[in-house]
Structures are given as structure tokens and as C-alpha cells.
Amino acid sequence: MAVDAEKKDLPVGDTLVGHGIITDELVLNKDGFPLFPQPVLADELDPLNWSFAQKHAILAIVMALYFMFTYITTTTVPSFPVLEEQYAATIEQINWTVAIPALGLSLGPLLWASPADIIGRRPILILGTLMALVATIGAALAPTYSGYMAARFFQGLGVSPASNVGLAVINDVFFEHERGQKLGLWVLAIDMGLLFGPLIGGFVSLAGYQWIQWLTAILLGVILLAELAFLPETLYPRRLMLTERSKEDVGVKRTRKLGFANVKPVPGMSHPKLWDTAVRFVKTWKYVVVPVSVFTYCFGWYWWVLSVVTLVPIAYGEAFPEAHVQGLLYIGLIVGTLLSEVLCSGRLSDYIVIRLAKSSGNQKSAEMRLWLAYPAIILTAIGLIVWGISIDQDYHWMVGQVAFALFGAGIQMGNTAICSYVVDAYPMQSMATMTFYAVMLNMSAFVDPFFIVPWVDSVGFTWTFAGHAIITVFFCIPVLAALHKFGAAMRKWSGAPTWVNPEFEQTQFPPQTLLPGKTKNNIIGQTLNPHDQNLSCGGSSGGEGALQALRGSTLGVGTDIGGSVRIPAAFNGVFSLKPTPERLSYRQVANTNPGQNTYRSTVGFLSTSIGGLELALRPTLSTKPWIRDPAVVPIPFREDELSLVQERADANGRAREPYLPLKLGVLWTDKTVGPHPPILRGLHTVVNALREAGHKVVDWEPPLQATAKRVHVSFLKADGAHDIHSHLDLSGEPLIPDLQKAFQLRPPLGLLETQDLTLQGLEYEAAYSDYWNSTSNDGQTVDAVIMPVAPHAAVIPGKYYHTAYTEVINLLNYSVAVIPVTKANKGIDVVDPSYQPLNDLDKKNWEAYDPEIYDGAPVGLQLVARKFEEEKILGIAQIVTAALKVHG
């Protein structure tokens, strides 16, 4: 749909024809689910906004090439007897002429995918079609068997982009909720090519076997012309355009504005290396549900198609010796496949997912796609058994047609179910998953012709195809049922892939206002946790935390005024350092309400290691930031402070004589909201590890944190949210719903109120300091305090109710390091039925704990030292981490 530029000013709740409903954050489909990908509504160059006619013209071109994907393989089957004579070859050797293009089809996706992510889909599809056209002409003219086989290989290699690159085009122009139907049509094309190939080839062979290849060349020529005339580039820099959508002219050429023969990298996005497709193919084996589902389908189900197709001339050779009559025998397969697609495949798959999601609180799961596979397996097995028996028992050919219809319907439904499943399981890695699928699918087609004839010669049609059916039922159903039950857990266990399709590559977008403990804005919505996408990545530096969890970064910078460096570190299982505000420069750093200077934001670091934090702090201080920024206290990096801590323990974190062991306090609860079981276990783990290492740990019971939180929040909101709204008003951007209550416009605090709050904050700081000093009753003052970052592990979005554990440290301006400790474990971190909530807020937080959802969530804790003790807390973090490693 072409969206008019004025549509961007539609009020909240208005409906867009072709898309759905616009909310203040997202465009929803008609069923109320957020559209994925999100369209750039004002951009007519966004493929998601193109007209129905143009989208489906593109789909038709992709389907036509995917039709040729299998058509070239099977259209020669009726001419096998002539080819035997022409090339003086055996029937087994002629069977291999079907396997060789399948080999090209299998290797091609590994070759074409990366270039298609660099220079675009259009040039790769055109180049592949041209290669297939030239190879087809070579096959028609080949004088020898070896020359014919070489041409057949390049035919397969040329049309192979229709698989993964063709799917990428479909993903570029259609939304996720349309995927089942479009994938069903796409799969229909490959199945129709497989079946129409011998039907058409049988009639064309009456004019001579070469004319099978000449007709193929004509068809490829028509597709090539259609690509040149009607296939624009569809690779679109979506992340860039979503970021810059408020600008009238972004200045990036894209889609239809690219050159007619563009061979340069598509601008506005990151691009993979040429070898990345092969590397990602290997990496995909790690994401277990993809190889398990694809391998099961390809080698336990789909490859029987080649058994059927290549054996028709043998099965019916005596009764119907004419090649064109044999071609008509594929009509049953065609009818079954078509009826399956119309009645039981794409649309039905989408319908099942939507109905199941609505009954599950609008929660979709990729495993919902697998429901379609079970009836498909049964239909396939019945069709195989009936056909095998019909041949050996010499039943009427019509029995075979019914069997073919059942078999074709099962294959079509199964293909749709598996394709949709792997794409939904990893939607942002669809190019890699479909490359994997295409390689495996065609590798199975390559292998089948080498063993099927000997199998039939050995046991006959009945037991050959009964064997096929037994494998399909008793192998595929249990495996897919296991995926159905455990697939989500397997995906969680596998973790998130370390790459995405190039159109989803992005820089990190901070949360709106930079204030909440989540990463959510009107550009990309909510960023989720790479460890488990049911959980939050934290905020406000959640993008960096998530990127480090994926190991896309090892060191990053963030800012912290209420936990924005510490929360993402804890939630994503990485390390962080929050210095005292005046230790590092904040000059010319963008910030919310920069005039609020009583409790200042501070620049900090996140890293995948403690060494990374030290590496960031040391050279930063070596630049003497106090010279440029008068707000910075002139304290260089103090090697002696770090050494004084490090010498108190050995490399395993054990206390070392004659030095004093560490003395650490532990805050079990702030007495307002108690921690969930995983956090409590994390605290006990650290305490036990330190005591085993010979260090002292004492309970920490400071002044109530509720006072500090109240004062701190009052200063964050002191201007009545006027600064936030002044920036939002520049573009008319609304506040995200999560912040609308907390940051609605109100009168700012008066001078006397501000002064009173300042005094309350100073009194709290003094009381906390006095308490710290009082811990020296045994002659040794507490070096640092172990405490939760939050009362929960990486949190379920929308259920972060209590931020005092981090905010109190901002009021005190203490130095803090966050370390990863463990992960939530549903088998250990069970709900305590005897727990008595401290208050309504504690009850709300406690009831939000779900061991199943939290299972595997990172658990991080903060180590808190006093003001300007960054070197000391880094040394303590090194010792604690070493002790944890030994403790296990």
C-alpha cells in the first residue's frame, strides 16, 4: 500500500487501510498485534507500503523462479529412455541427472545469500536467472554425458537464489502475520515445479528431448525480462529509516531509487562479509530447533518426493510407454498440492496461530506452526503406502492418482509448516535459517536418486514405500512432538543468534527520557533480553547491555542517574562500573533535565569483563578530564589504591596473609521489597564463596532506603517534567504509555521545597556514613557492601516495581561495580509458600515471580564502595569474581 505522507499525522487509534491501527507507539494489525516489521508510514519507498498489485507482482516473479527451482530437475524425467540412448548411459546414471542440479540447488544458497545482503536482492536474482538461462542452452546443445551433467549443475546453481534470496524478498515486502499464506504460495511454487515438470516435459518430448531444454530456456527468458522490468530492489534500510522518519529528506537512496543495474552495496545499513553465509550456516547448527526440524523434514519426509517422481516411468512404463502419457500421471500430485494450499496450508497456518495466540493472552509462539505438521504426516504416509501397493498389485492407475493427491497434500502442508516454523523461531535471522533449509532440502534431493532404484529392485514397490511411510510417521511425529513441547525451552537454551538480517542491523536506541529501567521508545518499541526474549534487557543503557550479551560489543559507555548502567549489566549478565559523578566528565553529554545538579548523572562503563572496566577507566583518567571540565575532581588513576586491594587475596580470591581479609557487608533486603528467590540465592552464593576464601561478611542494616528513594525521585521530577515535554513537543512525539503517569506535566517544585529536600538528602548521606563508620567495632571497617541491583533477576517487562536498590546509591554518590553471579533456576529457586509480604508493593513484586519464565535469567549483584573509590571497588570485584569461580 502506498501511504500518503499526510498519514503520519493520523491521531492515535485511527485505522490505516492495509496496515491496521496506529497507536502512540506501534502500528497494529487488524487483530491487535504489533506489525512486524514496523512500516515507515510516510515513506513510499518502503516495500511494506507498496500497493497490493506491486507486492503480488513481486511475489509472482519470485514464485516463478522458485517454480523453476524444481522444474528444471524433474522436467527431463519423461525423456529418460531417450537420454539413455543418446548418451549410452544406464538408468542409474540417468537418474543422477536429477541429482546433479539438486547439488547446485544445495550449494547455491551458501553462495548467493551474502551478496544479496550486500548489493541487494534484485541483482542476485537477475544474475542467477541469467546463469540458469545460459546453462539451459548448454544442456540443450550438450553432445556428451559429462557436458550435459555440467550444464545441469549450473542450471541448479543459477535458479538456487529463488530459495533463500526469494524468501528474503517475501520478508521484505510482507508482514509477519501474512507470512503463513505467502510462504504457502512460495512453497506451492516449488512443489508445482516439481510436479508440472514431468507433465510438461512429457508432452514437449514429442518434439524431441532437446525441446525440453529449449522450453525451459524460454521460460527463464520470460522470468528474466519480468525481473528487469518489474522487480525493484526490496532490501530496505529499515532501522535507519525508522530512526530518521521525522526528517523529510534522509538522503539515502533506497529500493526504487537505486540504479537500474546497481552493483554497489545498498546504503544505509551494515553488510555481512562474503563468507558470512557459510559461517552462519555452521553457526545455525547451534540453534537446535532449526537443524532438528529441517533435518527431520528433509531426510525423514520430503526426499520421498524424488522417489515418487523418478519412479513413475518405471512404475507405469509397461502400461503407458509414451512419455507424454506418463506426464499426465503427475496430475494427482498437482491436484493434491493445489487443494492443500487452498484449504489447508498457508491461511490455515496463520489462522491457527492467531486463534491460539488469542487464547494465550496474545502470546505467539513459533511452535504453534507445528500443529499443521501432524495431519500432513498422516496424509503423506497413507499416500505412500497406497501408491506402493497399487503398483505391485497392478491396481487401476486411478488408485495411484488418489494416493498421489494424498501424498502431495501432505508434502505441501508439511513444507509450509516447517518453513513457517523456522522463520518464526528466528524471524530476524530468516536469511540464515532459510539458507540452512534450502541446503538441507536439496541435499536430500541429491542423495535420494542414488539409492531409490536399488531399494525398489530389492523389495518391490510395496515395502519400499511402506518403509518410507514408517520412517515418516515413527520418526517425524515423535521429533516434531518433542519440538512442540520443548522447542521454546530449546530456543532459550540455545540463546539468541549473534547476528541479524542486515535490514534489522541497528545502532542502540536509548529509552525515551533516558530514565526508566527498560529500553523502550517510539522508534523501535521495546528491546528485549538476548538470554530470553520474555524478559527485559534493562535500561537506560539496555541496548549496550543486550549487545554485550550477544558479544557484539565487549566495552561500552552509559550514564547512570538511577541505575541505568547497573541494571542492564545485571539483567544481561555482564559487568559495569558506576563512578562517583565528579570522577569523569559529563561535559556536552546529552541528558534529561541537565539543570538538576543536586544528584547528578554519572558516566559509567559496561563490559564483558572486569578487565574491560579497568581498561576504560585508566586511559580515560589519563587524559586529565578535569582540565577540560571544571566539574571533574582532579584525581588521576590511583595504581596504589588498586594494588592495596589486590594484594589482600591471591589469584583464586583467597585471603592472603599477612594482609587483612576483605570485610564486606551484605544487604539481604531493604525492608520495603524483598528479593525474589534467585536474588537471595545469588547473595548466599557470594557470601559462601567469600567466607570459603577466608574473607569476613557481616549483615548490613543501614538507614531505610525508602527515605533515599523518596528524596531522589523528588529531584528527578523537580521540574514537573517540563524539560522532557519541551523536547517531545519539538516533534509532537507522545510519551510512551509506561511514562505517561510518572511524567505528566505538573508545576515544578518551589525553592523552599527544593531546599528542604536537599537538607533531607544531606541528612540521609550523613546517617549512612555514620552507620558505615560504626562497622569498625572489630578494628576493621567494612570495605564494600554486597546488595541486589533489583529485587528480581532480568525482569518480565512491565513488572519492575521497585528501583530503590539502585537509586539509593545515586543519592549517596557512591562508587559501584556490578558483577554477574548466576542464573535463575526453576528447579532451585522455587516459590516459598510461607513468605509473608512486607506491604502491598512487596506483595505485588512477590506475586510477579514466575519460576518458569525467570528460568535462565541472569542474576547480577552490585558491590558498593564509598565516594571516589573506583579503583578499590574494581579490585574488590576482581577478588569476589575469582572467589566465585573457585566456589563454582
mmCIF file of C-alpha atoms in Angstrom, residues 250-496:
data_model
loop_
_atom_site.group_PDB
_atom_site.id
_atom_site.type_symbol
_atom_site.label_atom_id
_atom_site.label_comp_id
_atom_site.label_asym_id
_atom_site.label_seq_id
_atom_site.Cartn_x
_atom_site.Cartn_y
_atom_site.Cartn_z
ATOM 1 C CA VAL A 250 17.074 11.328 4.764
ATOM 2 C CA GLY A 251 19.393 11.495 1.754
ATOM 3 C CA VAL A 252 19.783 7.701 1.348
ATOM 4 C CA LYS A 253 18.987 6.086 -1.993
ATOM 5 C CA ARG A 254 16.873 3.010 -1.474
ATOM 6 C CA THR A 255 14.683 0.451 -3.240
ATOM 7 C CA ARG A 256 13.169 2.017 -6.396
ATOM 8 C CA LYS A 257 15.627 4.940 -6.310
ATOM 9 C CA LEU A 258 18.654 2.693 -6.709
ATOM 10 C CA GLY A 259 20.223 2.369 -10.140
ATOM 11 C CA PHE A 260 18.747 0.016 -12.735
ATOM 12 C CA ALA A 261 21.936 -2.068 -12.666
ATOM 13 C CA ASN A 262 23.084 -1.360 -9.123
ATOM 14 C CA VAL A 263 26.057 -3.478 -8.057
ATOM 15 C CA LYS A 264 27.189 -1.291 -5.156
ATOM 16 C CA PRO A 265 26.393 -2.046 -1.506
ATOM 17 C CA VAL A 266 22.892 -0.879 -0.586
ATOM 18 C CA PRO A 267 23.428 2.274 1.505
ATOM 19 C CA GLY A 268 22.122 2.930 4.983
ATOM 20 C CA MET A 269 22.788 -0.464 6.581
ATOM 21 C CA SER A 270 25.516 -2.790 7.765
ATOM 22 C CA HIS A 271 26.584 -5.531 5.387
ATOM 23 C CA PRO A 272 27.909 -9.043 6.009
ATOM 24 C CA LYS A 273 31.205 -10.326 4.695
ATOM 25 C CA LEU A 274 31.076 -12.570 1.657
ATOM 26 C CA TRP A 275 31.876 -15.624 3.754
ATOM 27 C CA ASP A 276 29.329 -14.828 6.460
ATOM 28 C CA THR A 277 26.655 -17.063 4.895
ATOM 29 C CA ALA A 278 28.885 -20.110 5.174
ATOM 30 C CA VAL A 279 29.906 -19.155 8.709
ATOM 31 C CA ARG A 280 26.285 -18.612 9.740
ATOM 32 C CA PHE A 281 25.296 -21.917 8.151
ATOM 33 C CA VAL A 282 27.722 -23.614 10.531
ATOM 34 C CA LYS A 283 26.566 -21.470 13.474
ATOM 35 C CA THR A 284 22.921 -22.329 12.766
ATOM 36 C CA TRP A 285 23.579 -25.867 13.992
ATOM 37 C CA LYS A 286 23.825 -24.344 17.486
ATOM 38 C CA TYR A 287 20.205 -23.146 17.364
ATOM 39 C CA VAL A 288 18.874 -26.627 17.827
ATOM 40 C CA VAL A 289 15.276 -26.255 16.708
ATOM 41 C CA VAL A 290 16.371 -25.269 13.200
ATOM 42 C CA PRO A 291 18.584 -28.285 12.376
ATOM 43 C CA VAL A 292 16.254 -30.668 14.190
ATOM 44 C CA SER A 293 13.096 -29.541 12.361
ATOM 45 C CA VAL A 294 14.729 -29.067 8.970
ATOM 46 C CA PHE A 295 16.764 -32.284 9.068
ATOM 47 C CA THR A 296 13.698 -34.233 10.201
ATOM 48 C CA TYR A 297 11.585 -32.861 7.380
ATOM 49 C CA CYS A 298 14.201 -33.187 4.647
ATOM 50 C CA PHE A 299 15.567 -36.639 5.477
ATOM 51 C CA GLY A 300 12.523 -38.221 7.071
ATOM 52 C CA TRP A 301 9.781 -36.855 4.867
ATOM 53 C CA TYR A 302 10.451 -34.583 1.878
ATOM 54 C CA TRP A 303 13.009 -36.643 -0.038
ATOM 55 C CA TRP A 304 10.396 -39.285 -0.812
ATOM 56 C CA VAL A 305 9.128 -36.793 -3.424
ATOM 57 C CA LEU A 306 12.133 -37.644 -5.584
ATOM 58 C CA SER A 307 11.434 -41.337 -5.023
ATOM 59 C CA VAL A 308 7.931 -40.926 -6.415
ATOM 60 C CA VAL A 309 8.792 -38.584 -9.273
ATOM 61 C CA THR A 310 11.737 -40.549 -10.607
ATOM 62 C CA LEU A 311 9.978 -43.922 -10.337
ATOM 63 C CA VAL A 312 6.832 -43.045 -12.287
ATOM 64 C CA PRO A 313 8.415 -44.048 -15.645
ATOM 65 C CA ILE A 314 9.465 -47.384 -14.121
ATOM 66 C CA ALA A 315 6.156 -47.972 -12.340
ATOM 67 C CA TYR A 316 3.968 -47.236 -15.370
ATOM 68 C CA GLY A 317 6.426 -47.884 -18.199
ATOM 69 C CA GLU A 318 4.723 -51.009 -19.489
ATOM 70 C CA ALA A 319 1.153 -49.749 -19.224
ATOM 71 C CA PHE A 320 1.904 -46.254 -20.532
ATOM 72 C CA PRO A 321 5.141 -46.276 -22.540
ATOM 73 C CA GLU A 322 4.528 -42.873 -24.126
ATOM 74 C CA ALA A 323 6.360 -40.065 -22.321
ATOM 75 C CA HIS A 324 3.502 -37.560 -22.663
ATOM 76 C CA VAL A 325 1.036 -40.020 -21.129
ATOM 77 C CA GLN A 326 3.415 -40.632 -18.230
ATOM 78 C CA GLY A 327 3.471 -36.872 -17.685
ATOM 79 C CA LEU A 328 -0.295 -36.899 -17.163
ATOM 80 C CA LEU A 329 0.160 -39.313 -14.264
ATOM 81 C CA TYR A 330 1.522 -36.426 -12.150
ATOM 82 C CA ILE A 331 -1.884 -34.694 -12.182
ATOM 83 C CA GLY A 332 -2.886 -36.408 -8.906
ATOM 84 C CA LEU A 333 0.118 -34.879 -7.185
ATOM 85 C CA ILE A 334 -0.716 -31.483 -8.643
ATOM 86 C CA VAL A 335 -4.361 -31.638 -7.585
ATOM 87 C CA GLY A 336 -3.496 -32.699 -4.036
ATOM 88 C CA THR A 337 -0.885 -29.975 -3.702
ATOM 89 C CA LEU A 338 -3.199 -27.256 -5.001
ATOM 90 C CA LEU A 339 -6.141 -28.319 -2.847
ATOM 91 C CA SER A 340 -3.864 -28.473 0.178
ATOM 92 C CA GLU A 341 -2.629 -24.937 -0.376
ATOM 93 C CA VAL A 342 -6.103 -23.543 -0.947
ATOM 94 C CA LEU A 343 -7.718 -25.310 2.011
ATOM 95 C CA CYS A 344 -5.101 -26.475 4.484
ATOM 96 C CA SER A 345 -1.755 -24.700 4.307
ATOM 97 C CA GLY A 346 -0.797 -21.025 4.479
ATOM 98 C CA ARG A 347 -4.065 -19.377 5.512
ATOM 99 C CA LEU A 348 -4.900 -22.230 7.872
ATOM 100 C CA SER A 349 -1.472 -21.938 9.495
ATOM 101 C CA ASP A 350 -1.968 -18.192 10.049
ATOM 102 C CA TYR A 351 -5.482 -18.826 11.392
ATOM 103 C CA ILE A 352 -4.249 -21.468 13.849
ATOM 104 C CA VAL A 353 -1.527 -19.163 15.166
ATOM 105 C CA ILE A 354 -3.909 -16.216 15.626
ATOM 106 C CA ARG A 355 -6.536 -18.327 17.400
ATOM 107 C CA LEU A 356 -4.005 -19.977 19.691
ATOM 108 C CA ALA A 357 -2.354 -16.622 20.446
ATOM 109 C CA LYS A 358 -5.689 -15.035 21.381
ATOM 110 C CA SER A 359 -6.428 -17.902 23.736
ATOM 111 C CA SER A 360 -2.972 -17.469 25.318
ATOM 112 C CA GLY A 361 -3.168 -13.808 26.227
ATOM 113 C CA ASN A 362 -1.966 -12.631 22.789
ATOM 114 C CA GLN A 363 1.307 -14.547 23.252
ATOM 115 C CA LYS A 364 2.520 -16.065 19.998
ATOM 116 C CA SER A 365 4.902 -18.988 19.825
ATOM 117 C CA ALA A 366 6.742 -20.378 16.817
ATOM 118 C CA GLU A 367 5.737 -23.868 17.966
ATOM 119 C CA MET A 368 2.118 -23.042 17.121
ATOM 120 C CA ARG A 369 3.099 -23.529 13.470
ATOM 121 C CA LEU A 370 3.773 -27.231 14.077
ATOM 122 C CA TRP A 371 0.126 -28.182 14.604
ATOM 123 C CA LEU A 372 -0.237 -28.368 10.829
ATOM 124 C CA ALA A 373 2.546 -30.956 10.527
ATOM 125 C CA TYR A 374 0.763 -33.867 12.216
ATOM 126 C CA PRO A 375 -2.144 -34.304 9.765
ATOM 127 C CA ALA A 376 0.343 -33.658 6.974
ATOM 128 C CA ILE A 377 2.475 -36.611 8.091
ATOM 129 C CA ILE A 378 -0.525 -38.939 8.182
ATOM 130 C CA LEU A 379 -1.658 -37.895 4.694
ATOM 131 C CA THR A 380 1.870 -38.390 3.348
ATOM 132 C CA ALA A 381 2.175 -41.869 4.868
ATOM 133 C CA ILE A 382 -1.217 -43.027 3.601
ATOM 134 C CA GLY A 383 -0.422 -41.781 0.116
ATOM 135 C CA LEU A 384 2.946 -43.577 0.063
ATOM 136 C CA ILE A 385 1.534 -46.899 1.259
ATOM 137 C CA VAL A 386 -1.438 -46.873 -1.124
ATOM 138 C CA TRP A 387 0.719 -45.987 -4.120
ATOM 139 C CA GLY A 388 3.304 -48.695 -3.411
ATOM 140 C CA ILE A 389 0.601 -51.343 -3.058
ATOM 141 C CA SER A 390 -1.212 -50.104 -6.180
ATOM 142 C CA ILE A 391 1.859 -50.683 -8.324
ATOM 143 C CA ASP A 392 2.731 -54.171 -7.064
ATOM 144 C CA GLN A 393 -0.922 -55.262 -7.133
ATOM 145 C CA ASP A 394 -1.446 -53.705 -10.567
ATOM 146 C CA TYR A 395 -4.438 -51.661 -9.429
ATOM 147 C CA HIS A 396 -6.121 -49.226 -11.779
ATOM 148 C CA TRP A 397 -3.995 -46.124 -12.380
ATOM 149 C CA MET A 398 -6.746 -44.017 -10.743
ATOM 150 C CA VAL A 399 -5.857 -45.550 -7.360
ATOM 151 C CA GLY A 400 -2.378 -44.207 -7.827
ATOM 152 C CA GLN A 401 -3.801 -40.776 -8.597
ATOM 153 C CA VAL A 402 -5.738 -40.730 -5.323
ATOM 154 C CA ALA A 403 -2.600 -41.823 -3.493
ATOM 155 C CA PHE A 404 -0.637 -39.076 -5.246
ATOM 156 C CA ALA A 405 -3.235 -36.475 -4.212
ATOM 157 C CA LEU A 406 -2.934 -37.501 -0.552
ATOM 158 C CA PHE A 407 0.841 -37.568 -0.768
ATOM 159 C CA GLY A 408 1.038 -34.167 -2.498
ATOM 160 C CA ALA A 409 -1.295 -32.590 0.061
ATOM 161 C CA GLY A 410 0.833 -33.893 2.927
ATOM 162 C CA ILE A 411 4.084 -32.665 1.424
ATOM 163 C CA GLN A 412 2.656 -29.199 0.752
ATOM 164 C CA MET A 413 1.266 -28.825 4.276
ATOM 165 C CA GLY A 414 4.475 -30.118 5.817
ATOM 166 C CA ASN A 415 6.652 -27.806 3.764
ATOM 167 C CA THR A 416 4.554 -24.812 4.816
ATOM 168 C CA ALA A 417 4.605 -25.843 8.485
ATOM 169 C CA ILE A 418 8.379 -26.329 8.674
ATOM 170 C CA CYS A 419 9.271 -23.196 6.681
ATOM 171 C CA SER A 420 6.941 -21.065 8.789
ATOM 172 C CA TYR A 421 8.272 -22.600 11.988
ATOM 173 C CA VAL A 422 11.955 -21.916 11.403
ATOM 174 C CA VAL A 423 11.251 -18.379 10.169
ATOM 175 C CA ASP A 424 9.010 -17.618 13.165
ATOM 176 C CA ALA A 425 11.552 -19.173 15.542
ATOM 177 C CA TYR A 426 14.248 -16.768 14.341
ATOM 178 C CA PRO A 427 12.497 -14.017 12.340
ATOM 179 C CA MET A 428 15.463 -11.641 12.422
ATOM 180 C CA GLN A 429 17.741 -14.388 11.057
ATOM 181 C CA SER A 430 15.373 -15.608 8.348
ATOM 182 C CA MET A 431 18.026 -15.450 5.610
ATOM 183 C CA ALA A 432 20.278 -17.817 7.574
ATOM 184 C CA THR A 433 17.501 -20.215 8.560
ATOM 185 C CA MET A 434 16.169 -20.471 5.022
ATOM 186 C CA THR A 435 19.662 -20.921 3.650
ATOM 187 C CA PHE A 436 20.015 -23.838 6.022
ATOM 188 C CA TYR A 437 16.629 -25.155 4.913
ATOM 189 C CA ALA A 438 17.465 -24.834 1.205
ATOM 190 C CA VAL A 439 20.818 -26.579 1.576
ATOM 191 C CA MET A 440 19.359 -29.491 3.522
ATOM 192 C CA LEU A 441 16.278 -29.812 1.300
ATOM 193 C CA ASN A 442 18.290 -30.079 -1.876
ATOM 194 C CA MET A 443 20.964 -32.226 -0.300
ATOM 195 C CA SER A 444 18.208 -34.759 0.437
ATOM 196 C CA ALA A 445 17.041 -34.469 -3.184
ATOM 197 C CA PHE A 446 20.631 -35.008 -4.318
ATOM 198 C CA VAL A 447 21.016 -38.199 -2.259
ATOM 199 C CA ASP A 448 17.662 -39.881 -2.995
ATOM 200 C CA PRO A 449 18.211 -40.863 -6.654
ATOM 201 C CA PHE A 450 21.355 -42.801 -5.743
ATOM 202 C CA PHE A 451 19.548 -45.395 -3.595
ATOM 203 C CA ILE A 452 15.885 -45.493 -4.606
ATOM 204 C CA VAL A 453 16.207 -47.773 -7.691
ATOM 205 C CA PRO A 454 18.240 -50.433 -5.853
ATOM 206 C CA TRP A 455 15.743 -50.312 -2.967
ATOM 207 C CA VAL A 456 12.789 -50.996 -5.286
ATOM 208 C CA ASP A 457 14.708 -53.711 -7.128
ATOM 209 C CA SER A 458 15.411 -55.368 -3.790
ATOM 210 C CA VAL A 459 11.994 -55.406 -2.060
ATOM 211 C CA GLY A 460 9.460 -54.071 -4.559
ATOM 212 C CA PHE A 461 7.221 -51.009 -4.503
ATOM 213 C CA THR A 462 5.010 -52.066 -1.580
ATOM 214 C CA TRP A 463 7.730 -52.444 1.003
ATOM 215 C CA THR A 464 9.842 -49.621 -0.356
ATOM 216 C CA PHE A 465 7.052 -47.125 0.115
ATOM 217 C CA ALA A 466 5.718 -48.752 3.277
ATOM 218 C CA GLY A 467 9.250 -48.236 4.588
ATOM 219 C CA HIS A 468 9.052 -44.611 3.514
ATOM 220 C CA ALA A 469 5.764 -44.230 5.403
ATOM 221 C CA ILE A 470 7.035 -45.958 8.544
ATOM 222 C CA ILE A 471 10.045 -43.640 8.681
ATOM 223 C CA THR A 472 7.857 -40.586 8.164
ATOM 224 C CA VAL A 473 5.364 -41.491 10.889
ATOM 225 C CA PHE A 474 7.584 -43.075 13.521
ATOM 226 C CA PHE A 475 10.489 -40.683 13.081
ATOM 227 C CA CYS A 476 8.900 -37.346 12.223
ATOM 228 C CA ILE A 477 5.931 -37.341 14.627
ATOM 229 C CA PRO A 478 7.965 -38.002 17.808
ATOM 230 C CA VAL A 479 10.634 -35.481 16.849
ATOM 231 C CA LEU A 480 8.154 -32.745 15.966
ATOM 232 C CA ALA A 481 6.105 -33.520 19.078
ATOM 233 C CA ALA A 482 9.266 -33.065 21.153
ATOM 234 C CA LEU A 483 9.884 -29.756 19.406
ATOM 235 C CA HIS A 484 6.279 -28.792 20.054
ATOM 236 C CA LYS A 485 6.695 -29.367 23.782
ATOM 237 C CA PHE A 486 10.309 -28.367 24.330
ATOM 238 C CA GLY A 487 11.037 -26.071 21.381
ATOM 239 C CA ALA A 488 10.658 -22.850 23.358
ATOM 240 C CA ALA A 489 12.950 -24.168 26.102
ATOM 241 C CA MET A 490 15.452 -25.354 23.487
ATOM 242 C CA ARG A 491 15.486 -21.911 21.913
ATOM 243 C CA LYS A 492 16.051 -20.365 25.331
ATOM 244 C CA TRP A 493 18.877 -22.837 25.988
ATOM 245 C CA SER A 494 20.472 -22.108 22.618
ATOM 246 C CA GLY A 495 20.470 -18.376 23.302
ATOM 247 C CA ALA A 496 19.970 -15.638 20.754
#
